[in-house]
PDB file of C-alpha atoms in Angstrom:
ATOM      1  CA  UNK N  16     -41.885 -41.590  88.006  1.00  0.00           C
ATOM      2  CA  UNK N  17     -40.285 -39.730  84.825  1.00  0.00           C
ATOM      3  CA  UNK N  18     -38.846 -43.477  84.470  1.00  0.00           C
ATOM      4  CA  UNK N  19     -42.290 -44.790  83.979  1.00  0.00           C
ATOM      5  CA  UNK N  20     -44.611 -42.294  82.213  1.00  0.00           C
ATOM      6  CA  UNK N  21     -41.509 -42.649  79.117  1.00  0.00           C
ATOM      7  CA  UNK N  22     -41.838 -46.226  79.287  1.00  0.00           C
ATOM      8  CA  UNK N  23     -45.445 -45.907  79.186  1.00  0.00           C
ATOM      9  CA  UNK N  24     -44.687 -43.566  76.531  1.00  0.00           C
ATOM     10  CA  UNK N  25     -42.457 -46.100  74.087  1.00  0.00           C
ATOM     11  CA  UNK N  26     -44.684 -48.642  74.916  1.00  0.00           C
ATOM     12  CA  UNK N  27     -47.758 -46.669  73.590  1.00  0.00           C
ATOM     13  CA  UNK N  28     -45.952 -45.845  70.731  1.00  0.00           C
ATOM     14  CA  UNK N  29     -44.960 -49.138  70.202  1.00  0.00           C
ATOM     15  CA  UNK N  30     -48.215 -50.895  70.313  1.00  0.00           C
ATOM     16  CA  UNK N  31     -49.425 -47.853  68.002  1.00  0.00           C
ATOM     17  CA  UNK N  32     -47.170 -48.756  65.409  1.00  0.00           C
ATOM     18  CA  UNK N  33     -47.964 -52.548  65.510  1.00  0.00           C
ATOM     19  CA  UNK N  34     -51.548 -51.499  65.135  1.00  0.00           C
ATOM     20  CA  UNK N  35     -50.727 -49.731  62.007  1.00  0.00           C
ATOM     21  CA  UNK N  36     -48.241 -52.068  60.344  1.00  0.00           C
ATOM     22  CA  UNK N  37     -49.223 -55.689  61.716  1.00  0.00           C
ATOM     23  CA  UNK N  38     -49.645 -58.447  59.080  1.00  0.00           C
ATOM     24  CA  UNK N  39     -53.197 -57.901  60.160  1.00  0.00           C
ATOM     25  CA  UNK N  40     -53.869 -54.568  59.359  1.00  0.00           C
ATOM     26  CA  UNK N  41     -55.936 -53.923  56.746  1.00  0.00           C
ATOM     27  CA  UNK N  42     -53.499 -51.380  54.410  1.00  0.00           C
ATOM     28  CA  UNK N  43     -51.003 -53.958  55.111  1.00  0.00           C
ATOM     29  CA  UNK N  44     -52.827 -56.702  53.670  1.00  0.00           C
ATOM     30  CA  UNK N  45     -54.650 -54.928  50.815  1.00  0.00           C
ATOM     31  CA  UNK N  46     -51.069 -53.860  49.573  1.00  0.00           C
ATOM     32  CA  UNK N  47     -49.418 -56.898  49.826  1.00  0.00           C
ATOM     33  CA  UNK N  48     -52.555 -58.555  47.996  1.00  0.00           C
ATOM     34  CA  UNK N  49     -52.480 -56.010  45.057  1.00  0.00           C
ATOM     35  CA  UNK N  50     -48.409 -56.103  45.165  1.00  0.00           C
ATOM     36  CA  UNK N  51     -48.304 -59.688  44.520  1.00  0.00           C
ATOM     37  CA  UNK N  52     -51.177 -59.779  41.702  1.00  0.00           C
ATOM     38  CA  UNK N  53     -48.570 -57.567  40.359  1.00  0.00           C
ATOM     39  CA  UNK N  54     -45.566 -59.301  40.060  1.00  0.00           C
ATOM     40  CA  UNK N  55     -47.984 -62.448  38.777  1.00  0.00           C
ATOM     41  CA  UNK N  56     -49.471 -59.991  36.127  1.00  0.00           C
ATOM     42  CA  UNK N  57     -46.034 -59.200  35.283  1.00  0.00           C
ATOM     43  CA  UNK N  58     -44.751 -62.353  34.763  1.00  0.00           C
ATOM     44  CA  UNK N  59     -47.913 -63.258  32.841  1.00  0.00           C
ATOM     45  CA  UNK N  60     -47.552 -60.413  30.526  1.00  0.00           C
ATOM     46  CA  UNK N  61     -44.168 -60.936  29.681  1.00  0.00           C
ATOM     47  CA  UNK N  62     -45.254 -64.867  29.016  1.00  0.00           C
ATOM     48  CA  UNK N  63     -47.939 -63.125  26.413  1.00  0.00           C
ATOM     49  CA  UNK N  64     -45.265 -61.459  24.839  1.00  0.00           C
ATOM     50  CA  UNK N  65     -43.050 -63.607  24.648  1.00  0.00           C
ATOM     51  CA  UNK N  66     -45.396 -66.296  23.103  1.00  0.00           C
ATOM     52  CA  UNK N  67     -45.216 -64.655  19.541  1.00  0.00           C
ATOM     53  CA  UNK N  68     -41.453 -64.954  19.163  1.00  0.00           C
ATOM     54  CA  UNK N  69     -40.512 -67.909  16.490  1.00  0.00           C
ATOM     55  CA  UNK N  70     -37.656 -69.567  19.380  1.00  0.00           C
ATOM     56  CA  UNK N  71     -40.019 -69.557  22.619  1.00  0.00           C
ATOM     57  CA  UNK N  72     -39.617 -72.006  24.903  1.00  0.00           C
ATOM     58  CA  UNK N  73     -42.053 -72.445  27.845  1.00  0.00           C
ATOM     59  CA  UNK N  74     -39.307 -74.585  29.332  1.00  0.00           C
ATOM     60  CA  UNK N  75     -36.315 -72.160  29.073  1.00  0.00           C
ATOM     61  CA  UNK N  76     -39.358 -69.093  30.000  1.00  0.00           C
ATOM     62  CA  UNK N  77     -40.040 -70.813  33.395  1.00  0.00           C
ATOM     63  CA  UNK N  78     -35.697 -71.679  33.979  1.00  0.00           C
ATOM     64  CA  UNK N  79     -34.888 -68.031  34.775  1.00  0.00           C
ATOM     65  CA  UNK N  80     -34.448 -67.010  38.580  1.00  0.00           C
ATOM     66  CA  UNK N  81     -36.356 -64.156  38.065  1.00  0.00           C
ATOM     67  CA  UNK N  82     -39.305 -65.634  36.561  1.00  0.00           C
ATOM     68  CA  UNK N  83     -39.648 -67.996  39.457  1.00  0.00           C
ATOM     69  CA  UNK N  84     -38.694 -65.790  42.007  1.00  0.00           C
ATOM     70  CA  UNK N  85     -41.696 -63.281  41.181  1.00  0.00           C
ATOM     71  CA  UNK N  86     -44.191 -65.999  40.674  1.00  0.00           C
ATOM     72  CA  UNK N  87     -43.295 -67.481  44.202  1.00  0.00           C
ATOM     73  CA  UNK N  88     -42.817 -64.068  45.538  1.00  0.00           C
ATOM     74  CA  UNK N  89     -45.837 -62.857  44.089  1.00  0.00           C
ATOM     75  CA  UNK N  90     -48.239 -65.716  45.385  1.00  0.00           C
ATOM     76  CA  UNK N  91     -46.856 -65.715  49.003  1.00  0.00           C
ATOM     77  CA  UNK N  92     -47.672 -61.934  49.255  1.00  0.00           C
ATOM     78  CA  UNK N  93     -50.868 -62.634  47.973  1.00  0.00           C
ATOM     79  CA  UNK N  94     -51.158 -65.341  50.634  1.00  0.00           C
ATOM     80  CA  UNK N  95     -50.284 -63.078  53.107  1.00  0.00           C
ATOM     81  CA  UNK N  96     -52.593 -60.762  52.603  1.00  0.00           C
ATOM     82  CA  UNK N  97     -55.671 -63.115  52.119  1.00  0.00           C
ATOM     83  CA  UNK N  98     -54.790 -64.803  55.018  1.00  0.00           C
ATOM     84  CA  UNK N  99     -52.246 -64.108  57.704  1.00  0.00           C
ATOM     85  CA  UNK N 100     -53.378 -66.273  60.333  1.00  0.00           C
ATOM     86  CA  UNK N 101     -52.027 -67.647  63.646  1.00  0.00           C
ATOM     87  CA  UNK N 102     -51.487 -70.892  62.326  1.00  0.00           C
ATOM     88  CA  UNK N 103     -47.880 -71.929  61.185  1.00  0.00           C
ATOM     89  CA  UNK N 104     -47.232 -68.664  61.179  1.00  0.00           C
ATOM     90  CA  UNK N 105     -43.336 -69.713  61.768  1.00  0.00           C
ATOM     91  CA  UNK N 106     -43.230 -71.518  58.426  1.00  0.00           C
ATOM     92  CA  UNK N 107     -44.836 -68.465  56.682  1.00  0.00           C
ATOM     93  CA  UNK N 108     -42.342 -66.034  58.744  1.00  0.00           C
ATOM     94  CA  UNK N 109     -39.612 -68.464  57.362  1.00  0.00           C
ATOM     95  CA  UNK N 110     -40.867 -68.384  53.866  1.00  0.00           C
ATOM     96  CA  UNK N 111     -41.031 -64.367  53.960  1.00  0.00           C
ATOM     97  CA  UNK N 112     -37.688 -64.309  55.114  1.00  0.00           C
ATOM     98  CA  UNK N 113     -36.397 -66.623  52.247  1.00  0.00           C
ATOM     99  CA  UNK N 114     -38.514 -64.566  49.283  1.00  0.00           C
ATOM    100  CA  UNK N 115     -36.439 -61.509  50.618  1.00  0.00           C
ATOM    101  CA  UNK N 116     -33.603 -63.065  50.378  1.00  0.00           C
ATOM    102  CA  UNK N 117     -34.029 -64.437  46.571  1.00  0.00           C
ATOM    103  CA  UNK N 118     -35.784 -61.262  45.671  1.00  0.00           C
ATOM    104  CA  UNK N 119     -32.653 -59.182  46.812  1.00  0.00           C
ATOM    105  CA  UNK N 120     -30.475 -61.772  44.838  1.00  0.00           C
ATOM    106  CA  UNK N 121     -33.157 -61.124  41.600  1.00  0.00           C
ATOM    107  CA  UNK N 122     -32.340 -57.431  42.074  1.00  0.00           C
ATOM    108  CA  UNK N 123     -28.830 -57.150  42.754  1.00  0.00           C
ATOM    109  CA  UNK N 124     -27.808 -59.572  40.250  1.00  0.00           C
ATOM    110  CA  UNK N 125     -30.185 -57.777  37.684  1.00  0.00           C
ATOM    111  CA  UNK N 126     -28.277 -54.325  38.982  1.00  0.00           C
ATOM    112  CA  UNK N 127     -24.516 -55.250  39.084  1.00  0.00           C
ATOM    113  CA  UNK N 128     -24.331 -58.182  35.999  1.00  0.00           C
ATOM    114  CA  UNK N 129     -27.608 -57.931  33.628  1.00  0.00           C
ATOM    115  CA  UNK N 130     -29.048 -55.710  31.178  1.00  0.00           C
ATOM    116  CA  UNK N 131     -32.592 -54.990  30.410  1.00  0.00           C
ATOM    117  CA  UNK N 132     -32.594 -58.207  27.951  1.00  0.00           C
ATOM    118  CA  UNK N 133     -36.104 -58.464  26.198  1.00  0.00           C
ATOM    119  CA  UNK N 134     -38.167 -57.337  28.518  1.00  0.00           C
ATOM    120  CA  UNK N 135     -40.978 -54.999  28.455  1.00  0.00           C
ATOM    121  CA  UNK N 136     -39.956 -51.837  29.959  1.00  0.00           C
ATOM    122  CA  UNK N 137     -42.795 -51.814  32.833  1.00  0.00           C
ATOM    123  CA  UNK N 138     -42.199 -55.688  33.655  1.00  0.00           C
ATOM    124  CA  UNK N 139     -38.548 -55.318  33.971  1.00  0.00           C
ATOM    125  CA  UNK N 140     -39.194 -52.407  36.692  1.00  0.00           C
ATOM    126  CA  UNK N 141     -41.595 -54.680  38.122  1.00  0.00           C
ATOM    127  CA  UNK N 142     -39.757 -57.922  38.707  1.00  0.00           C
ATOM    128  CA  UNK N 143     -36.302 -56.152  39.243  1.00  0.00           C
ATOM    129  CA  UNK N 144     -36.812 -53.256  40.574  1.00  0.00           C
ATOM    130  CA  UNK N 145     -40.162 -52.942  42.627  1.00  0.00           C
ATOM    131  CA  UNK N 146     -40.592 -56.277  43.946  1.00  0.00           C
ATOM    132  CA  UNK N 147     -36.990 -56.811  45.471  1.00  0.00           C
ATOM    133  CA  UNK N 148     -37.841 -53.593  47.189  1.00  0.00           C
ATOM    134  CA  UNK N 149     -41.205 -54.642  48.174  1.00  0.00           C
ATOM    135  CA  UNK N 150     -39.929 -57.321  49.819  1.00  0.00           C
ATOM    136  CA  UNK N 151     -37.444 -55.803  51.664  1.00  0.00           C
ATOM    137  CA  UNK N 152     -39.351 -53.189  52.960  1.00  0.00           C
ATOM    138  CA  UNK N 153     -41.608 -55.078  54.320  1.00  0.00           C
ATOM    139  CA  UNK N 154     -39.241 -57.399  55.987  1.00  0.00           C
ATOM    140  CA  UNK N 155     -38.327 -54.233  57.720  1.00  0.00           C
ATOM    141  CA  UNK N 156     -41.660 -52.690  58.660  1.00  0.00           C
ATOM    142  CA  UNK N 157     -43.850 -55.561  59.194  1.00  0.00           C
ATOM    143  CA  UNK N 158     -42.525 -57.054  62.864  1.00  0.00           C
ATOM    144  CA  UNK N 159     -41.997 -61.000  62.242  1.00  0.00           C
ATOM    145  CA  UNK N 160     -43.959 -63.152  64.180  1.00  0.00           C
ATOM    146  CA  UNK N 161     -41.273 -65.933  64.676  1.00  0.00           C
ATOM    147  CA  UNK N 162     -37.939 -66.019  65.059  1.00  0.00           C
ATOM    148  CA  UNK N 163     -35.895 -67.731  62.567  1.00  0.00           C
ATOM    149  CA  UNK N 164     -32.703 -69.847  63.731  1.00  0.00           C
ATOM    150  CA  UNK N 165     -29.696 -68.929  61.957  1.00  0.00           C
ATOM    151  CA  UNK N 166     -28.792 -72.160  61.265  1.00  0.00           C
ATOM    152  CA  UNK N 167     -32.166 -72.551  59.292  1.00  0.00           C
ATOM    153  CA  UNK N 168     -31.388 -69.279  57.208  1.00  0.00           C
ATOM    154  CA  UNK N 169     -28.851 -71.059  56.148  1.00  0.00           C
ATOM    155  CA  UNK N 170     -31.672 -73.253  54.440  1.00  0.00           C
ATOM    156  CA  UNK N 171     -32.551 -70.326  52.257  1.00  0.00           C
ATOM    157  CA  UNK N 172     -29.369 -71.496  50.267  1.00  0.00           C
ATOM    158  CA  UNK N 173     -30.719 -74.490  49.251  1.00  0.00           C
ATOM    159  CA  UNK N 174     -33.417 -73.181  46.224  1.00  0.00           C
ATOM    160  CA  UNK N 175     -30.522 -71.202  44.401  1.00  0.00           C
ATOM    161  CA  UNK N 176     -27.871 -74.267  45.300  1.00  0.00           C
ATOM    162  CA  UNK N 177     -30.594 -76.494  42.822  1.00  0.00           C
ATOM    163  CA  UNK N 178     -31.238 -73.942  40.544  1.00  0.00           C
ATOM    164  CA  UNK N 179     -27.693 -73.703  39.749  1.00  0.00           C
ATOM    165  CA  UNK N 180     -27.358 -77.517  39.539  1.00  0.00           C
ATOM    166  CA  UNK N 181     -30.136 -77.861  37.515  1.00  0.00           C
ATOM    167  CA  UNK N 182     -29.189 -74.674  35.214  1.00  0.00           C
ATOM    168  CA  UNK N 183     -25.715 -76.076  34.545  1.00  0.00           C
ATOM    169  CA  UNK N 184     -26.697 -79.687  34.065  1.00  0.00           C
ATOM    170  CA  UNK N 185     -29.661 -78.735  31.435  1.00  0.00           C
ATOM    171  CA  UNK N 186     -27.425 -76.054  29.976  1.00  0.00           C
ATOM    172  CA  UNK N 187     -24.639 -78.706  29.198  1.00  0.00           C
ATOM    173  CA  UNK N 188     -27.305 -81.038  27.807  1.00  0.00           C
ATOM    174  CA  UNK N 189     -29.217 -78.586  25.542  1.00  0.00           C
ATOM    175  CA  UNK N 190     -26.575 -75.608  25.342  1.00  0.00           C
ATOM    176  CA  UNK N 191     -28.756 -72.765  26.671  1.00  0.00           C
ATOM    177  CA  UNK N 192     -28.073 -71.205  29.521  1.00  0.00           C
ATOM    178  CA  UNK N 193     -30.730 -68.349  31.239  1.00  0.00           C
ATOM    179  CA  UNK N 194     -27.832 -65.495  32.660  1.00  0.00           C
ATOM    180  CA  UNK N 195     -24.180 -65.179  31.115  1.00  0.00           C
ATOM    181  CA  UNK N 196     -22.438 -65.707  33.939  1.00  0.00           C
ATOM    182  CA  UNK N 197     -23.630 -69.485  33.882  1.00  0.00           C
ATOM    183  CA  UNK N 198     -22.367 -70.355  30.283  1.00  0.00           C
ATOM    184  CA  UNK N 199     -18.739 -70.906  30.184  1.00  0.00           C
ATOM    185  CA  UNK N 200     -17.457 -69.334  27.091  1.00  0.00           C
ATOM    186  CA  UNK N 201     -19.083 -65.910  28.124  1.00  0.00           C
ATOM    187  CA  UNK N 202     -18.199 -65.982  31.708  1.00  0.00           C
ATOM    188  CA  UNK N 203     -14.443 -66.848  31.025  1.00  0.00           C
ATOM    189  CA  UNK N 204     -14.487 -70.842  30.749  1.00  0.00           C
ATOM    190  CA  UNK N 205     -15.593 -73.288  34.103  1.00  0.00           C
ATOM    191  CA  UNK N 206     -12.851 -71.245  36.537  1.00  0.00           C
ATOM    192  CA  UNK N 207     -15.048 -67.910  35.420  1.00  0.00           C
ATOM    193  CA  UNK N 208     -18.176 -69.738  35.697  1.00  0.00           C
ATOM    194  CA  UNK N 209     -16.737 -71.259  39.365  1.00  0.00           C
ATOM    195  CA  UNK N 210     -15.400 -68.500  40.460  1.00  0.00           C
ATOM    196  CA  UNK N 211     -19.252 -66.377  40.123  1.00  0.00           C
ATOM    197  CA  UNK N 212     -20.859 -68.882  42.181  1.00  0.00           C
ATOM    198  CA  UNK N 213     -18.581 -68.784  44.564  1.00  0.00           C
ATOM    199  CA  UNK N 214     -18.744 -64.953  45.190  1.00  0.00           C
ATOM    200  CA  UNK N 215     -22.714 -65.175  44.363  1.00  0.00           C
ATOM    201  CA  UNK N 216     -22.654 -67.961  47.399  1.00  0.00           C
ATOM    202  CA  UNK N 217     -20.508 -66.151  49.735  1.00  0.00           C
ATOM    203  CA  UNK N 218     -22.928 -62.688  48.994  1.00  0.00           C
ATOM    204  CA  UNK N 219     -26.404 -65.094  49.340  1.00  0.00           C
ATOM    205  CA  UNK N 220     -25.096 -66.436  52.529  1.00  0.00           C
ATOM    206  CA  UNK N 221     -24.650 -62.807  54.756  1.00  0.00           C
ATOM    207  CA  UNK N 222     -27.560 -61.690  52.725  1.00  0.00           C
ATOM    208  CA  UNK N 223     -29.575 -64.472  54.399  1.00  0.00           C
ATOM    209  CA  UNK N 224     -28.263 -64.020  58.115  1.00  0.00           C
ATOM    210  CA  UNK N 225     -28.441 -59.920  57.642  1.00  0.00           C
ATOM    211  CA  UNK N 226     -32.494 -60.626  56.863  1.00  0.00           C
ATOM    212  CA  UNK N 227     -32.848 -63.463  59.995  1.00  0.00           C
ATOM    213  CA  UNK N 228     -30.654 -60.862  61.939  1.00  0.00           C
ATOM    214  CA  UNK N 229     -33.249 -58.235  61.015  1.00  0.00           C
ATOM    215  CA  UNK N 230     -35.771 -60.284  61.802  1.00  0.00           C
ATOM    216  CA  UNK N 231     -35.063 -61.641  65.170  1.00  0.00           C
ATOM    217  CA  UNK N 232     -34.215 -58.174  67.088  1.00  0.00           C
ATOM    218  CA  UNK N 233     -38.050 -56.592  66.062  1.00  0.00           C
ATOM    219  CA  UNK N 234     -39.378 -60.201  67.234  1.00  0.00           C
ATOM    220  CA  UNK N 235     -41.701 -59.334  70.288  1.00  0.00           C
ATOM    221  CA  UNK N 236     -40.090 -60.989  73.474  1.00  0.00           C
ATOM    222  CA  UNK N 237     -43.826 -62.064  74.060  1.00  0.00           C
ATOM    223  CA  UNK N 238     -43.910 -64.000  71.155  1.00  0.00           C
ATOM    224  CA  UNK N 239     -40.744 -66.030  71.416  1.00  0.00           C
ATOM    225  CA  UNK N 240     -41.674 -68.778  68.492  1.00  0.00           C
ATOM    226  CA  UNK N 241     -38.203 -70.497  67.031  1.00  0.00           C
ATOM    227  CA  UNK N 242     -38.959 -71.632  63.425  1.00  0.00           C
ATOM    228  CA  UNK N 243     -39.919 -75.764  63.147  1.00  0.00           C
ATOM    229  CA  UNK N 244     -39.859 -75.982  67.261  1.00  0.00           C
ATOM    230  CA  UNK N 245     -43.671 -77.625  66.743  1.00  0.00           C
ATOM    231  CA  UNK N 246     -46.775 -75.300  67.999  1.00  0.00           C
ATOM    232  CA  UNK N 247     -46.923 -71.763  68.090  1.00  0.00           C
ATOM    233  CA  UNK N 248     -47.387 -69.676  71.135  1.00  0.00           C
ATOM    234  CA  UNK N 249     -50.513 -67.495  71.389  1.00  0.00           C
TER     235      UNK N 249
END
């Protein structure tokens, strides 16, 4: 009987704490709503700014990781606030899992090889600092609602695999380059340059199974949804 009044007990508890921090909650949603206008109003304002200086580029403002990172992270919170649904909820669940991947790269890239650059002071906390964190936390507190196959985590690689390509083709072609690390004759020739993505890949990769890892052991063995399996299970 002791047996069964503490699994009673967990299982209130449990169902107590989904109430409070499901993806349908209402201080969920409001935050992640307001939390994503923010990291849009940040990249905005820094756009704004960066209008009036005599070299801006709109092309070169919308190459940096971080500036697409926030606007996609940014606009999926938003979504998922607005509207967390039932339907293809393992495609959103996917795409959450990916933003906090990217958005921990943004960060810890920012962190370990950047300084603050031009940025304003409160955007630079904002799309470094707070939304990487955001996103994280998240992850962690708000149960997923699919699982994610590990072998489509590994899918998460793809977006920064063509951002590099694309970085490193248009930087040889016009000779800018958004972060250091990319251009070869700050970053210690191609080898240096090689050598960075290599290391950046390597960290991406257990960054991305860590996050499906994290995931998949708070997934609710009632709700046993794999990610692109076809319907999803009441």
């Amino acid at each position: 009987m002791p047996r069964t009044d503490s699994s009673r007990g967990c299982r209130w508890k449990r169902e107590v704490y989904d109430s409070m921090l499901s993806s349908r909650a209402w201080p969920v949603r409001l935050l992640r709503i307001l939390l994503g206008a923010l990291a849009v109003i940040a990249v905005g304002r820094q756009f704004v700014a960066d209008l009036a200086l005599p070299d801006f580029s709109p092309v070169n403002f919308f190459s940096y990781f971080t500036i697409l990172s926030n606007i996609a992270a940014g606009t999926l919170l938003v979504r998922l606030g607005a509207a967390p649904g039932r339907d293809g909820r393992a495609v959103l669940e996917w795409l959450r899992g990916g933003m906090t991947v990217y958005m921990a790269t943004t960060g810890t890239v920012f962190a370990l090889l950047l300084d603050g650059g031009d940025s304003l002071p409160w955007v630079n906390t904002v799309m470094h600092r707070l939304i990487p964190v955001v996103m994280f936390v998240d992850w962690l507190l708000v149960r997923p609602r699919a699982r994610i196959r590990y072998a489509n985590a590994f899918a998460w690689l793809s977006v920064p695999l063509v951002y590099v390509v694309y970085s490193l083709v248009r930087g040889a072609v016009t000779g800018w380059f958004p972060y250091p690390f990319l251009r070869p004759d700050t970053a210690g020739g191609v080898g240096g340059v090689a050598l960075y993505l290599v290391v950046m890949t390597i960290c991406i990769a257990l960054a991305a199974m860590l996050v499906a890892w994290l995931g998949n052991i708070r997934v609710r063995e009632r709700e046993p949804v794999e990610l692109l399996e076809g319907q999803s299970v009441p």
